[in-house]
GROMACS .gro file of C-alpha atoms in nm:
model
  119
    1MET     CA    1  -5.589  -3.989  -0.142
    2LYS     CA    2  -5.591  -3.614  -0.074
    3LEU     CA    3  -5.357  -3.664   0.228
    4ASP     CA    4  -5.116  -3.857   0.017
    5LEU     CA    5  -5.107  -3.586  -0.243
    6LEU     CA    6  -5.059  -3.318   0.023
    7GLY     CA    7  -4.779  -3.507   0.169
    8ILE     CA    8  -4.610  -3.544  -0.157
    9LEU     CA    9  -4.647  -3.170  -0.236
   10ILE     CA   10  -4.500  -3.078   0.100
   11PHE     CA   11  -4.210  -3.320   0.059
   12GLY     CA   12  -4.149  -3.179  -0.298
   13GLY     CA   13  -4.150  -2.826  -0.157
   14VAL     CA   14  -3.911  -2.905   0.125
   15LEU     CA   15  -3.684  -3.086  -0.133
   16LEU     CA   16  -3.693  -2.794  -0.376
   17ILE     CA   17  -3.609  -2.545  -0.095
   18GLY     CA   18  -3.321  -2.769   0.018
   19LEU     CA   19  -3.186  -2.783  -0.345
   20VAL     CA   20  -3.204  -2.416  -0.363
   21VAL     CA   21  -3.015  -2.365  -0.042
   22ILE     CA   22  -2.740  -2.601  -0.161
   23ILE     CA   23  -2.713  -2.426  -0.490
   24ILE     CA   24  -2.683  -2.078  -0.312
   25LEU     CA   25  -2.406  -2.233  -0.078
   26ILE     CA   26  -2.202  -2.375  -0.371
   27ALA     CA   27  -2.231  -2.054  -0.570
   28SER     CA   28  -2.117  -1.858  -0.256
   29MET     CA   29  -1.820  -2.086  -0.209
   30ILE     CA   30  -1.723  -2.039  -0.569
   31VAL     CA   31  -1.730  -1.667  -0.545
   32LEU     CA   32  -1.542  -1.665  -0.215
   33THR     CA   33  -1.281  -1.902  -0.358
   34LYS     CA   34  -1.234  -1.676  -0.660
   35ALA     CA   35  -1.197  -1.375  -0.429
   36LEU     CA   36  -0.949  -1.538  -0.204
   37ILE     CA   37  -0.744  -1.653  -0.496
   38ARG     CA   38  -0.733  -1.296  -0.636
   39TYR     CA   39  -0.635  -1.163  -0.303
   40ILE     CA   40  -0.349  -1.414  -0.264
   41GLN     CA   41  -0.224  -1.338  -0.618
   42SER     CA   42  -0.216  -0.956  -0.530
   43LYS     CA   43   0.032  -0.998  -0.233
   44GLU     CA   44   0.326  -0.857  -0.431
   45ILE     CA   45   0.125  -0.539  -0.522
   46ARG     CA   46   0.003  -0.498  -0.158
   47GLU     CA   47   0.372  -0.528  -0.033
   48GLU     CA   48   0.502  -0.273  -0.293
   49LYS     CA   49   0.229  -0.021  -0.194
   50GLY     CA   50   0.338  -0.063   0.158
   51THR     CA   51   0.690   0.019   0.084
   52PHE     CA   52   0.612   0.356  -0.066
   53LYS     CA   53   0.416   0.497   0.226
   54LYS     CA   54   0.671   0.744   0.334
   55SER     CA   55   0.655   1.124   0.372
   56LEU     CA   56   0.905   1.344   0.188
   57GLY     CA   57   1.088   1.406   0.516
   58GLU     CA   58   1.125   1.035   0.587
   59VAL     CA   59   1.263   0.979   0.248
   60LEU     CA   60   1.519   1.270   0.276
   61LYS     CA   61   1.631   1.149   0.613
   62GLN     CA   62   1.670   0.789   0.488
   63GLN     CA   63   1.870   0.907   0.191
   64ARG     CA   64   2.086   1.127   0.411
   65GLU     CA   65   2.151   0.844   0.659
   66ASP     CA   66   2.213   0.589   0.368
   67CYS     CA   67   2.488   0.839   0.243
   68LYS     CA   68   2.636   0.860   0.608
   69MET     CA   69   2.592   1.243   0.614
   70THR     CA   70   2.503   1.469   0.904
   71GLN     CA   71   2.238   1.739   0.883
   72GLN     CA   72   2.518   1.995   0.933
   73PHE     CA   73   2.715   1.865   0.627
   74VAL     CA   74   2.410   1.860   0.412
   75ALA     CA   75   2.319   2.216   0.514
   76GLU     CA   76   2.665   2.350   0.454
   77THR     CA   77   2.693   2.170   0.119
   78ILE     CA   78   2.376   2.306  -0.029
   79GLY     CA   79   2.383   2.644   0.143
   80VAL     CA   80   2.105   2.632   0.406
   81SER     CA   81   2.080   2.614   0.777
   82ARG     CA   82   2.098   2.281   0.964
   83GLN     CA   83   1.758   2.375   1.114
   84ALA     CA   84   1.619   2.390   0.762
   85VAL     CA   85   1.738   2.035   0.691
   86SER     CA   86   1.586   1.929   1.020
   87LYS     CA   87   1.244   2.091   0.937
   88TRP     CA   88   1.253   1.911   0.597
   89GLU     CA   89   1.323   1.582   0.757
   90ASN     CA   90   1.074   1.609   1.041
   91GLY     CA   91   0.794   1.734   0.796
   92THR     CA   92   0.755   2.087   0.932
   93SER     CA   93   0.843   2.226   0.601
   94ASP     CA   94   0.937   2.112   0.255
   95PRO     CA   95   1.243   2.209   0.059
   96SER     CA   96   1.211   2.433  -0.247
   97THR     CA   97   1.248   2.289  -0.589
   98SER     CA   98   1.604   2.411  -0.618
   99ASN     CA   99   1.686   2.272  -0.281
  100LEU     CA  100   1.525   1.938  -0.366
  101ILE     CA  101   1.738   1.920  -0.693
  102SER     CA  102   2.047   1.999  -0.488
  103LEU     CA  103   1.969   1.729  -0.233
  104ALA     CA  104   1.918   1.476  -0.512
  105LYS     CA  105   2.252   1.558  -0.666
  106LEU     CA  106   2.419   1.535  -0.317
  107TYR     CA  107   2.259   1.189  -0.258
  108LYS     CA  108   2.347   1.095  -0.620
  109ILE     CA  109   1.982   1.007  -0.698
  110SER     CA  110   1.731   1.159  -0.927
  111VAL     CA  111   1.449   1.386  -0.800
  112GLU     CA  112   1.206   1.130  -0.948
  113GLU     CA  113   1.345   0.853  -0.740
  114ILE     CA  114   1.294   1.069  -0.421
  115LEU     CA  115   0.937   1.149  -0.513
  116HIS     CA  116   0.858   0.798  -0.627
  117GLU     CA  117   0.906   0.683  -0.267
  118VAL     CA  118   0.671   0.958  -0.130
  119LYS     CA  119   0.305   0.854  -0.066
   0.00000   0.00000   0.00000
């Protein structure tokens, strides 16, 4: 009689542990599924962030090239040396506020648009 009771208790304990493991697995799957769905839905935001990871120099160079202008033309138009434009574009130095405003006017965009693309 005691042996039967001990067997039943052991079987019940194993069954209980098995149920707990199954519940933990199901809960983990639910949490992982929710996290995956949230990650998939954030694709547009992740792509948008990736497009803004540029330095000021890269943005300035891209704008100049989009306008089909040479560094020499830009330099002569805003009254600086070609080397200054080159330094701005390769990130060695940054344009002054007044030069940045002049560049924006030359490229026919706002200063805010330039800065918005900078990381």
